[in-house]
Structure formats: structure tokens, C-alpha cells
Short mmCIF file of C-alpha atoms (C1' of nucleotides) in Angstrom, two decimals:
data_model
loop_
_atom_site.label_atom_id
_atom_site.label_comp_id
_atom_site.label_asym_id
_atom_site.label_seq_id
_atom_site.Cartn_x
_atom_site.Cartn_y
_atom_site.Cartn_z
CA MET D 1 -23.44 15.64 -16.31
CA THR D 2 -23.65 13.48 -13.34
CA ASP D 3 -27.22 13.07 -12.34
CA ASN D 4 -28.30 14.93 -9.27
CA GLY D 5 -25.86 14.31 -6.54
CA ASP D 6 -28.37 14.40 -3.77
CA ARG D 7 -29.90 11.02 -3.63
CA THR D 8 -31.19 11.35 -0.12
CA GLY D 9 -34.32 11.95 -2.13
CA GLY D 10 -36.84 9.96 -0.21
CA GLY D 11 -35.89 12.00 2.79
CA GLY D 12 -36.05 8.99 5.03
CA THR D 13 -33.34 8.64 7.56
CA GLY D 14 -32.58 5.14 8.62
CA VAL D 15 -33.57 3.05 5.64
CA GLU D 16 -30.06 3.32 4.30
CA GLY D 17 -27.91 0.72 2.68
CA PRO D 18 -25.04 -1.04 4.34
CA ALA D 19 -23.98 0.17 7.75
CA ASP D 20 -20.31 -0.09 6.96
CA THR D 21 -17.49 2.25 7.84
CA VAL D 22 -17.54 3.92 4.48
CA ALA D 23 -21.16 4.91 4.73
CA ALA D 24 -20.45 6.62 8.03
CA VAL D 25 -17.55 8.55 6.58
CA VAL D 26 -19.54 9.69 3.60
CA ARG D 27 -22.31 10.82 5.91
CA GLN D 28 -19.82 12.97 7.78
CA TRP D 29 -18.61 14.60 4.62
CA ARG D 30 -22.13 15.32 3.51
CA GLU D 31 -22.89 17.06 6.75
CA VAL D 32 -19.85 19.26 6.59
CA LEU D 33 -19.77 19.95 2.88
CA PRO D 34 -23.31 19.40 1.63
CA GLU D 35 -22.68 21.02 -1.73
CA LEU D 36 -20.21 18.33 -2.76
CA ASP D 37 -21.20 15.36 -4.85
CA THR D 38 -20.08 12.63 -2.52
CA GLU D 39 -21.57 9.82 -4.55
CA PRO D 40 -18.28 8.46 -5.90
CA MET D 41 -17.03 8.00 -2.38
CA HIS D 42 -19.41 5.15 -1.75
CA LEU D 43 -17.90 3.14 -4.50
CA ILE D 44 -14.30 4.11 -4.30
CA GLY D 45 -14.17 4.19 -0.55
CA ARG D 46 -15.53 0.68 -0.44
CA ILE D 47 -13.06 -0.58 -2.97
CA ASN D 48 -10.18 0.86 -1.02
CA ARG D 49 -11.41 -0.35 2.30
CA SER D 50 -12.23 -3.83 1.06
CA ALA D 51 -8.80 -4.10 -0.46
CA ALA D 52 -7.17 -3.00 2.76
CA LEU D 53 -9.11 -5.48 4.86
CA LEU D 54 -8.50 -8.32 2.45
CA ARG D 55 -4.81 -7.65 2.41
CA GLN D 56 -4.64 -7.51 6.11
CA ALA D 57 -6.59 -10.72 6.52
CA GLU D 58 -4.46 -12.57 4.03
CA GLU D 59 -1.34 -11.54 5.85
CA ALA D 60 -1.96 -14.30 8.38
CA PRO D 61 -1.33 -17.34 6.19
CA LEU D 62 1.63 -15.58 4.67
CA ARG D 63 3.25 -14.87 8.01
CA ARG D 64 2.87 -18.50 8.88
CA ALA D 65 4.90 -19.30 5.79
CA GLY D 66 7.42 -16.60 6.69
CA LEU D 67 6.59 -14.54 3.64
CA THR D 68 5.73 -10.97 2.92
CA ARG D 69 2.87 -10.28 0.59
CA ALA D 70 5.29 -8.74 -1.87
CA GLU D 71 7.56 -11.75 -1.67
CA PHE D 72 4.63 -14.04 -2.28
CA GLU D 73 3.54 -12.08 -5.30
CA LEU D 74 7.00 -12.42 -6.70
CA LEU D 75 7.07 -16.16 -6.14
CA GLY D 76 3.56 -16.37 -7.51
CA ALA D 77 4.54 -14.65 -10.72
CA LEU D 78 7.27 -17.22 -11.21
CA ARG D 79 4.96 -20.07 -10.40
CA ARG D 80 2.08 -19.09 -12.61
CA THR D 81 4.14 -18.23 -15.65
CA GLY D 82 6.03 -21.48 -15.28
CA ARG D 83 9.11 -19.94 -16.81
CA GLU D 84 12.25 -18.22 -15.71
CA LEU D 85 11.73 -14.49 -15.46
CA THR D 86 14.16 -11.63 -15.32
CA PRO D 87 14.10 -9.05 -12.53
CA GLY D 88 12.66 -6.64 -15.03
CA ASP D 89 9.84 -9.02 -15.86
CA LEU D 90 9.16 -9.46 -12.19
CA ALA D 91 9.07 -5.74 -11.60
CA ARG D 92 6.46 -5.40 -14.32
CA GLU D 93 4.48 -8.42 -13.15
CA THR D 94 4.33 -7.22 -9.58
CA PHE D 95 3.99 -3.52 -10.32
CA SER D 96 6.93 -2.50 -8.23
CA SER D 97 10.29 -0.91 -8.81
CA GLY D 98 13.28 -2.80 -10.01
CA ALA D 99 15.16 -1.93 -6.87
CA ALA D 100 12.50 -3.53 -4.72
CA VAL D 101 12.68 -6.68 -6.80
CA THR D 102 16.43 -6.86 -6.41
CA LYS D 103 16.13 -6.61 -2.65
CA ARG D 104 13.46 -9.26 -2.45
CA LEU D 105 15.34 -11.58 -4.71
CA LYS D 106 18.39 -11.30 -2.53
CA GLN D 107 16.43 -12.39 0.50
CA LEU D 108 14.51 -15.09 -1.28
CA ALA D 109 17.71 -16.47 -2.73
CA ALA D 110 19.30 -16.48 0.72
CA ARG D 111 16.37 -18.57 1.91
CA ASP D 112 16.75 -20.82 -1.10
CA LEU D 113 13.33 -20.10 -2.51
CA VAL D 114 14.59 -18.75 -5.81
CA ASP D 115 17.64 -19.26 -7.92
CA ARG D 116 19.41 -16.65 -10.02
CA ARG D 117 21.66 -17.41 -12.92
CA ALA D 118 23.20 -15.22 -15.56
CA ASP D 119 21.75 -15.35 -19.02
CA ALA D 120 24.21 -16.80 -21.51
CA ARG D 121 23.35 -14.60 -24.50
CA ASP D 122 23.24 -11.34 -22.61
CA ARG D 123 25.25 -11.17 -19.46
CA ARG D 124 23.43 -8.12 -18.18
CA VAL D 125 20.34 -10.23 -17.79
CA VAL D 126 19.61 -12.42 -14.80
CA LEU D 127 17.23 -15.31 -14.99
CA VAL D 128 15.27 -16.13 -11.89
CA ARG D 129 13.47 -19.35 -11.24
CA LEU D 130 11.79 -21.06 -8.33
CA THR D 131 13.70 -23.66 -6.44
CA GLU D 132 11.99 -26.85 -5.47
CA THR D 133 11.25 -25.47 -2.00
CA GLY D 134 10.07 -22.23 -3.53
CA ARG D 135 7.56 -24.08 -5.65
CA GLU D 136 6.44 -26.13 -2.70
CA THR D 137 6.00 -23.03 -0.62
CA VAL D 138 3.78 -21.37 -3.17
CA ASP D 139 1.78 -24.52 -3.66
CA ALA D 140 1.25 -24.81 0.05
CA VAL D 141 0.21 -21.21 0.65
CA LEU D 142 -1.94 -20.54 -2.37
CA PRO D 143 -4.73 -22.98 -1.49
CA GLN D 144 -4.94 -21.41 1.95
CA GLN D 145 -5.33 -18.00 0.40
CA LEU D 146 -7.96 -19.25 -1.96
CA SER D 147 -9.91 -21.06 0.67
CA PHE D 148 -9.87 -18.02 2.85
CA GLU D 149 -11.06 -15.94 -0.06
CA ALA D 150 -13.80 -18.37 -0.90
CA ASP D 151 -14.84 -18.27 2.71
CA VAL D 152 -15.12 -14.51 2.77
CA LEU D 153 -16.97 -14.50 -0.51
CA SER D 154 -19.43 -17.08 0.70
CA GLY D 155 -21.40 -14.25 2.21
CA LEU D 156 -22.45 -13.37 -1.31
CA ALA D 157 -24.66 -15.55 -3.45
CA GLY D 158 -23.12 -17.05 -6.53
CA ASP D 159 -24.80 -14.70 -8.93
CA GLU D 160 -23.96 -11.74 -6.75
CA ARG D 161 -20.32 -12.72 -6.94
CA ASP D 162 -20.56 -13.01 -10.68
CA ARG D 163 -22.20 -9.64 -11.11
CA LEU D 164 -19.73 -8.04 -8.75
CA ALA D 165 -16.79 -9.54 -10.61
CA ALA D 166 -18.23 -8.46 -13.93
CA LEU D 167 -18.86 -4.90 -12.79
CA LEU D 168 -15.41 -4.66 -11.31
CA GLY D 169 -14.01 -6.01 -14.52
CA LYS D 170 -15.72 -3.24 -16.41
CA LEU D 171 -14.44 -0.61 -14.00
CA LEU D 172 -10.98 -2.07 -14.13
CA GLY D 173 -11.08 -1.93 -17.87
CA GLN D 174 -11.75 1.79 -17.66
CA LEU D 175 -8.95 2.23 -15.18
CA GLU D 176 -6.40 0.24 -17.06
CA GLY D 177 -7.31 2.05 -20.22
CA ARG D 178 -7.09 5.42 -18.60
CA ILE D 179 -3.89 5.19 -16.63
CA PRO D 180 -1.68 3.19 -18.89
CA PRO D 181 1.57 5.10 -18.37
CA MET D 182 3.09 1.84 -17.30
CA LEU D 183 2.87 -1.64 -18.68
CA MET L 1 14.15 -8.23 -24.02
CA THR L 2 12.82 -11.71 -23.63
CA ASP L 3 13.24 -13.14 -27.07
CA ASN L 4 10.52 -15.69 -26.52
CA GLY L 5 7.50 -13.44 -26.77
CA ASP L 6 5.18 -16.19 -27.88
CA ARG L 7 2.42 -15.17 -25.51
CA THR L 8 0.55 -13.96 -28.56
CA GLY L 9 0.41 -17.34 -30.14
CA GLY L 10 -0.31 -19.32 -27.03
CA GLY L 11 -3.69 -18.06 -26.05
CA GLY L 12 -5.28 -17.26 -29.33
CA THR L 13 -8.92 -17.93 -28.51
CA GLY L 14 -10.22 -14.48 -27.88
CA VAL L 15 -13.85 -14.73 -26.83
CA GLU L 16 -13.18 -14.28 -23.13
CA GLY L 17 -14.70 -12.05 -20.52
CA PRO L 18 -13.11 -8.76 -19.56
CA ALA L 19 -9.66 -8.43 -21.02
CA ASP L 20 -8.15 -6.96 -17.90
CA THR L 21 -4.91 -7.85 -16.23
CA VAL L 22 -6.58 -9.96 -13.61
CA ALA L 23 -8.27 -12.23 -16.09
CA ALA L 24 -4.91 -12.94 -17.69
CA VAL L 25 -3.33 -13.80 -14.37
CA VAL L 26 -6.14 -16.12 -13.39
CA ARG L 27 -5.86 -17.84 -16.71
CA GLN L 28 -2.19 -18.51 -16.03
CA TRP L 29 -2.93 -20.01 -12.67
CA ARG L 30 -5.57 -22.24 -14.14
CA GLU L 31 -3.19 -23.58 -16.69
CA VAL L 32 -0.54 -24.40 -14.16
CA LEU L 33 -2.73 -25.60 -11.32
CA PRO L 34 -5.98 -26.71 -12.91
CA GLU L 35 -7.24 -28.47 -9.82
CA LEU L 36 -7.45 -25.24 -7.84
CA ASP L 37 -10.65 -23.29 -7.49
CA THR L 38 -9.47 -20.00 -8.88
CA GLU L 39 -12.88 -18.38 -8.89
CA PRO L 40 -12.28 -16.06 -5.93
CA MET L 41 -9.30 -14.56 -7.70
CA HIS L 42 -11.47 -12.83 -10.22
CA LEU L 43 -13.20 -10.86 -7.57
CA ILE L 44 -10.44 -10.27 -5.11
CA GLY L 45 -7.81 -9.69 -7.69
CA ARG L 46 -9.95 -7.03 -9.27
CA ILE L 47 -10.64 -5.34 -6.00
CA ASN L 48 -6.96 -5.17 -5.22
CA ARG L 49 -5.97 -4.02 -8.64
CA SER L 50 -8.67 -1.40 -8.87
CA ALA L 51 -7.69 -0.05 -5.50
CA ALA L 52 -4.06 0.13 -6.52
CA LEU L 53 -4.83 1.95 -9.74
CA LEU L 54 -7.20 4.35 -8.08
CA ARG L 55 -4.68 5.22 -5.43
CA GLN L 56 -2.02 5.77 -7.97
CA ALA L 57 -4.21 7.97 -10.10
CA GLU L 58 -5.30 10.08 -7.17
CA GLU L 59 -1.73 10.66 -6.21
CA ALA L 60 -1.48 13.34 -8.88
CA PRO L 61 -3.78 15.98 -7.37
CA LEU L 62 -2.26 15.29 -3.99
CA ARG L 63 1.27 15.84 -5.17
CA ARG L 64 0.18 19.13 -6.64
CA ALA L 65 -0.97 20.14 -3.18
CA GLY L 66 2.26 18.84 -1.69
CA LEU L 67 0.51 16.15 0.27
CA THR L 68 0.91 12.47 0.78
CA ARG L 69 -2.14 10.32 0.62
CA ALA L 70 -1.72 9.46 4.28
CA GLU L 71 -1.37 13.12 5.18
CA PHE L 72 -4.51 13.92 3.27
CA GLU L 73 -6.45 11.22 5.03
CA LEU L 74 -5.37 12.65 8.31
CA LEU L 75 -6.45 16.15 7.36
CA GLY L 76 -9.63 14.74 5.93
CA ALA L 77 -10.52 13.04 9.17
CA LEU L 78 -10.18 16.34 10.95
CA ARG L 79 -12.20 18.15 8.34
CA ARG L 80 -15.09 15.76 8.14
CA THR L 81 -15.53 15.27 11.85
CA GLY L 82 -15.39 19.00 12.34
CA ARG L 83 -13.90 18.60 15.78
CA GLU L 84 -10.52 18.45 17.39
CA LEU L 85 -9.20 14.94 17.46
CA THR L 86 -6.46 13.34 19.48
CA PRO L 87 -3.60 11.44 17.85
CA GLY L 88 -5.23 8.27 19.07
CA ASP L 89 -8.48 9.18 17.36
CA LEU L 90 -6.58 9.92 14.19
CA ALA L 91 -4.77 6.63 14.32
CA ARG L 92 -8.07 4.82 14.56
CA GLU L 93 -9.73 6.96 11.88
CA THR L 94 -6.91 6.45 9.43
CA PHE L 95 -6.16 2.83 10.32
CA SER L 96 -2.53 3.43 10.97
CA SER L 97 -0.17 3.19 13.89
CA GLY L 98 0.15 5.87 16.51
CA ALA L 99 3.77 6.32 15.65
CA ALA L 100 2.92 7.12 12.06
CA VAL L 101 0.37 9.67 13.16
CA THR L 102 2.89 11.39 15.38
CA LYS L 103 5.34 11.69 12.53
CA ARG L 104 2.78 13.04 10.14
CA LEU L 105 1.48 15.52 12.67
CA LYS L 106 4.94 16.83 13.21
CA GLN L 107 5.34 17.55 9.54
CA LEU L 108 1.89 18.94 9.08
CA ALA L 109 2.34 21.21 12.06
CA ALA L 110 5.65 22.42 10.67
CA ARG L 111 3.81 23.35 7.50
CA ASP L 112 1.13 25.04 9.54
CA LEU L 113 -1.67 22.80 8.36
CA VAL L 114 -2.58 21.53 11.80
CA ASP L 115 -2.32 22.83 15.29
CA ARG L 116 -1.63 20.83 18.43
CA ARG L 117 -2.51 21.90 21.91
CA ALA L 118 -2.48 20.07 25.19
CA ASP L 119 -5.79 19.06 26.68
CA ALA L 120 -6.56 20.90 29.89
CA ARG L 121 -8.24 18.06 31.80
CA ASP L 122 -5.74 15.39 30.91
CA ARG L 123 -2.30 16.57 30.04
CA ARG L 124 -1.35 13.32 28.39
CA VAL L 125 -3.71 13.94 25.53
CA VAL L 126 -3.08 16.25 22.65
CA LEU L 127 -5.82 17.93 20.71
CA VAL L 128 -5.24 18.39 17.02
CA ARG L 129 -7.19 20.72 14.82
CA LEU L 130 -6.95 22.08 11.33
CA THR L 131 -5.52 25.50 10.84
CA GLU L 132 -7.20 27.87 8.45
CA THR L 133 -4.75 26.93 5.71
CA GLY L 134 -5.22 23.29 6.54
CA ARG L 135 -8.95 23.60 6.05
CA GLU L 136 -8.48 25.50 2.83
CA THR L 137 -6.11 22.87 1.54
CA VAL L 138 -8.56 20.07 2.15
CA ASP L 139 -11.39 22.04 0.63
CA ALA L 140 -9.32 22.71 -2.45
CA VAL L 141 -8.12 19.16 -2.98
CA LEU L 142 -11.23 17.20 -2.16
CA PRO L 143 -13.33 18.44 -5.08
CA GLN L 144 -10.52 17.52 -7.43
CA GLN L 145 -10.46 14.02 -6.04
CA LEU L 146 -14.20 13.72 -6.33
CA SER L 147 -14.35 15.03 -9.83
CA PHE L 148 -11.62 12.65 -10.88
CA GLU L 149 -13.51 9.83 -9.25
CA ALA L 150 -16.74 10.80 -10.90
CA ASP L 151 -14.91 10.90 -14.17
CA VAL L 152 -13.54 7.40 -13.79
CA LEU L 153 -16.90 6.10 -12.70
CA SER L 154 -18.65 7.68 -15.65
CA GLY L 155 -17.70 4.59 -17.62
CA LEU L 156 -20.39 2.80 -15.67
CA ALA L 157 -24.07 3.53 -16.01
CA GLY L 158 -25.81 4.98 -12.99
CA ASP L 159 -27.54 1.79 -12.02
CA GLU L 160 -24.37 -0.18 -12.52
CA ARG L 161 -22.63 2.10 -10.08
CA ASP L 162 -25.42 1.65 -7.61
CA ARG L 163 -25.39 -2.10 -7.85
CA LEU L 164 -21.63 -2.18 -7.61
CA ALA L 165 -21.65 0.02 -4.54
CA ALA L 166 -24.37 -2.07 -2.95
CA LEU L 167 -22.58 -5.34 -3.61
CA LEU L 168 -19.33 -3.97 -2.30
CA GLY L 169 -21.16 -2.71 0.74
CA LYS L 170 -22.42 -6.19 1.39
CA LEU L 171 -18.98 -7.68 0.98
CA LEU L 172 -17.47 -5.01 3.15
CA GLY L 173 -20.03 -5.79 5.80
CA GLN L 174 -18.83 -9.37 5.80
CA LEU L 175 -15.25 -8.27 6.01
CA GLU L 176 -15.72 -5.77 8.75
CA GLY L 177 -17.72 -8.26 10.70
CA ARG L 178 -15.18 -10.99 10.20
CA ILE L 179 -11.95 -9.24 10.95
CA PRO L 180 -12.85 -6.93 13.76
CA PRO L 181 -9.80 -7.52 15.95
CA MET L 182 -9.26 -3.79 15.72
CA LEU L 183 -11.75 -1.01 15.95
"C1'" DA T 1 -1.66 10.80 50.64
"C1'" DG T 2 0.86 7.52 47.85
"C1'" DC T 3 1.50 4.17 44.73
"C1'" DA T 4 0.29 0.33 41.23
"C1'" DG T 5 -1.39 -0.20 37.10
"C1'" DG T 6 -3.52 1.76 33.03
"C1'" DT T 7 -3.79 5.02 29.09
"C1'" DG T 8 -2.14 8.51 25.54
"C1'" DT T 9 1.79 10.08 23.04
"C1'" DT T 10 6.38 10.11 21.48
"C1'" DT T 11 10.92 8.10 20.60
"C1'" DC T 12 13.86 4.48 18.92
"C1'" DA T 13 15.69 0.96 15.94
"C1'" DC T 14 14.70 -1.20 12.08
"C1'" DC T 15 12.42 -2.65 7.58
"C1'" DG T 16 10.92 -2.35 3.00
"C1'" DG T 17 10.07 0.81 -0.80
"C1'" DT T 18 11.58 4.31 -4.21
"C1'" DA T 19 14.24 7.46 -7.47
"C1'" DA T 20 18.39 8.31 -9.20
"C1'" DA T 21 23.06 7.11 -10.08
"C1'" DA T 22 26.33 3.64 -10.89
"C1'" DG T 23 27.92 -0.49 -13.04
"C1'" DA T 24 28.01 -3.97 -16.51
"C1'" DC T 25 27.01 -5.15 -20.92
"C1'" DC T 26 25.13 -5.10 -25.69
"C1'" DT T 27 24.61 -2.93 -30.46
"C1'" DG T 28 24.55 -0.12 -34.42
"C1'" DC T 29 26.81 3.36 -36.87
"C1'" DG T 30 30.69 6.07 -38.55
"C1'" DC I 1 37.10 -1.60 -35.22
"C1'" DG I 2 35.57 1.38 -31.59
"C1'" DC I 3 32.75 4.06 -29.28
"C1'" DA I 4 28.08 6.51 -28.25
"C1'" DG I 5 23.97 5.52 -26.61
"C1'" DG I 6 20.73 2.23 -24.93
"C1'" DT I 7 19.21 -1.62 -21.74
"C1'" DC I 8 19.24 -4.44 -17.57
"C1'" DT I 9 20.44 -4.88 -12.82
"C1'" DT I 10 22.30 -3.37 -8.59
"C1'" DT I 11 23.75 0.14 -5.31
"C1'" DT I 12 23.04 4.31 -2.76
"C1'" DA I 13 20.68 7.65 -0.01
"C1'" DC I 14 16.69 8.64 1.80
"C1'" DC I 15 11.60 8.37 3.31
"C1'" DG I 16 7.67 6.78 5.64
"C1'" DG I 17 5.75 3.00 8.33
"C1'" DT I 18 5.84 -0.25 12.32
"C1'" DG I 19 6.31 -2.58 17.12
"C1'" DA I 20 8.19 -2.03 21.25
"C1'" DA I 21 10.12 0.76 24.74
"C1'" DA I 22 10.15 5.12 27.02
"C1'" DC I 23 7.75 8.92 28.96
"C1'" DA I 24 4.19 11.54 31.02
"C1'" DC I 25 0.21 11.57 33.20
"C1'" DC I 26 -4.25 9.97 35.34
"C1'" DT I 27 -7.03 7.08 38.66
"C1'" DG I 28 -8.59 3.84 41.97
"C1'" DC I 29 -7.31 1.43 45.95
"C1'" DT I 30 -5.39 1.02 50.43
#
DNA sequence: AGCAGGTGTTTCACCGGTAAAAGACCTGCG
DNA sequence: CGCAGGTCTTTTACCGGTGAAACACCTGCT
């Protein structure tokens, strides 16, 4: 029982919330299909769009370092766990297929950013670790990412950020609980 | 399997915030690079992860309709504007390259979901519109998407949703203002 | 009129991702 | 022991996306 979908309520045009792209899209849908409850779009559309813009913006520092986002996530997983990981681990950490990981590892190894060695106990298993340059690369790029992120987020007050993070955490909890086929 | 599964023992103190994936990742970074300001990660990591999970979850109804997400967005743009659009328009609406739009249009036209005709005034431009079946397809899928979205969002109280949407709108405003190289 | 330069669309060559099969190896059970 | 079945990684075949070039067409200037 979602509460009444039509929250135009006050009838006022103009005194709307944010004038972002998503709001415009939702408005179009409402005009064409007024019987639909378009409320969820505001939230989910904004999440998707924010994510897309953030990714795109963060591409810049990565390109400078000659890295793909996916490659960086792989290196990041190695860096933050501080251990050697197997390709399988990395696939799980980065939410991508094993095949993709293999391909990336091949390239990263060719550029001497990671190192692969066979596991002694189980020769099916490969152990991947950062090389010195790999570690340096991550440590050089990450602060740039973070400072960019902090910059973007500076448009929100500290407590707004906190509330936003908390609410997203709650939502994410729902999502991760609901869709847990993997992991 | 990685025999050293001692992640249980390591982090025993449980009274943390949301127990989502992002929190765990941030915690790892903080341990390895304590001097970094990892605050932004909470927010941006959650946005990215939520977006990824949402996309993945919404893939299901789309597959049932035999559509890709990108194809659906293209059809959706046509549906919600209610007009004929050119490939260029569609590229801008769906934030993808012209080449991608051309490819998708070819497939959608082959399946008789869209219709292309040359513009009379300017024979360079193509006008794309939904066919009857195209319209029906969108109108059948969209409510499923929305009801799924409403379902996911039902974990949040109404005012939480509103605040979340408002905060994201503010953030999105910043982003769209900051990165406007395109559009 | 004719052409230089601009715009809209498509084609081309390539890149990275995936699912499924193949390959290599372990392990437990008869 | 020896092999059937499972696990981990890589290979294969293909798919969709992109940037840049090609193509087709318009328009303004001389």
C-alpha cells in the first residue's frame, strides 16, 4: 500500500524540488502515463544518474594513470586486503566474471603492476599480488579520487552527507539482502 | 578455497554502522592507509553499489521482454517524449554514442519495435518512432519496473524516501553543474 | 550557381565483458 | 589404487559499446 502516488497535491507548478535531469524525465512520464506511480523514479533515477556521472568524472584521473576503472578496482582490492588474492577472490571482490579477471590480470601483469605465481599446495590456484609499481600506482591514484570525491561532496553540508550516507546504507542493506544470489 | 579464512576473528567488534559491503571495504582501506580521508567512500561507494544492484535486479523483467536495458531506455525515451526523435536526440537522451544508437535501432527495427523514416526537409536526418508493438512493450514492462522499485523502496519509510530523494537531487545538481562538458 | 565547411547518421576496427567449454588439478569413495 | 566428480583458471566465440572515418546532405558565401 504505497501512499497516494500523486503528490502534486499542492497543485502548484514551479515550486518543485531540484531541477535536475531526472525530475524532467519523471515529469515527462507523468504527462504521458498519469496513472502510473512514478514516485520511485525520483529516487532510483537519481541513484543511477549520480553513479553514472561520478564514474565518468572519475575516469579522468584514471586515464592519466593509464588505468581502466575495472583495472583500478582490481588493484584496489589487492591493495586494501593487503594479501595475495586468487583470481576467484578478485572476481568476487570486483563483482565481475572470472574471465574478465583473467584478461585484466594478463594486461596488468604485462605492465608489471601485478605478479602471478602458482600456489604450492594446489596447483590449480594462482596467487596474485601487487608489484611495487602496482602498489605505488594505487597509492598515487587513490588520493586523487578521494580528493575529487570530497570536492564534489562539499556541496552538501556535513550532516547532509551523513544522513545521505546513512539512508543509502539502509537502502543498500535492503538490496543486498534481497538480491543475494551471488556473494 | 582460501584456507586462511580468519576474517571472522580479525574484526570482532560488532557495533558498527550499516553492515553493508561498502562499510567493510572502507574499513579495509582505513586499516591499510589510515592517513587517508576515507569519508567520501561511504557515500560514493554506496551510490555506485546501489546503482549496480538495482540495475542487475531490473534486468530480470527486461530479459523476460527480450530487451536489453539500453534498448529499453531507448524505447522509453520515445515513449515518454511522445514524439518522433532522431538518432541524435536518442543519443543525447540515453547518454550514449551515436554509433550505439544506430546499432540498437537496427535491431529494434528488425523486431518491429521502432520505425525509421527519412525526414522530408532534411534528408540527412532520420525520424524514429515507436511502432504499436513497441509502445505496447514499453507499457507492459514499465509498470513491472516501477512495482519492483516500489517494492525495494518499501524498506524505507515515506519520509526517509523523500529526504533521500531530495538529498540525491541536491548532489545530482552539483554533479550536473560540475561536469557539463556534454549536454 | 557552386563550393567550403558544417551537421546528422552510419560504418569500421577494435576493446572489454560474458557464458560456456576446455584444461588442469585435487579429493573422496569404492 | 584409481577414477568420478568437483573446483579453479583460462580459452573460445560472440556481443554490445566506442572513437574515428566515411557518407550524405544542407547552407551560407562569393
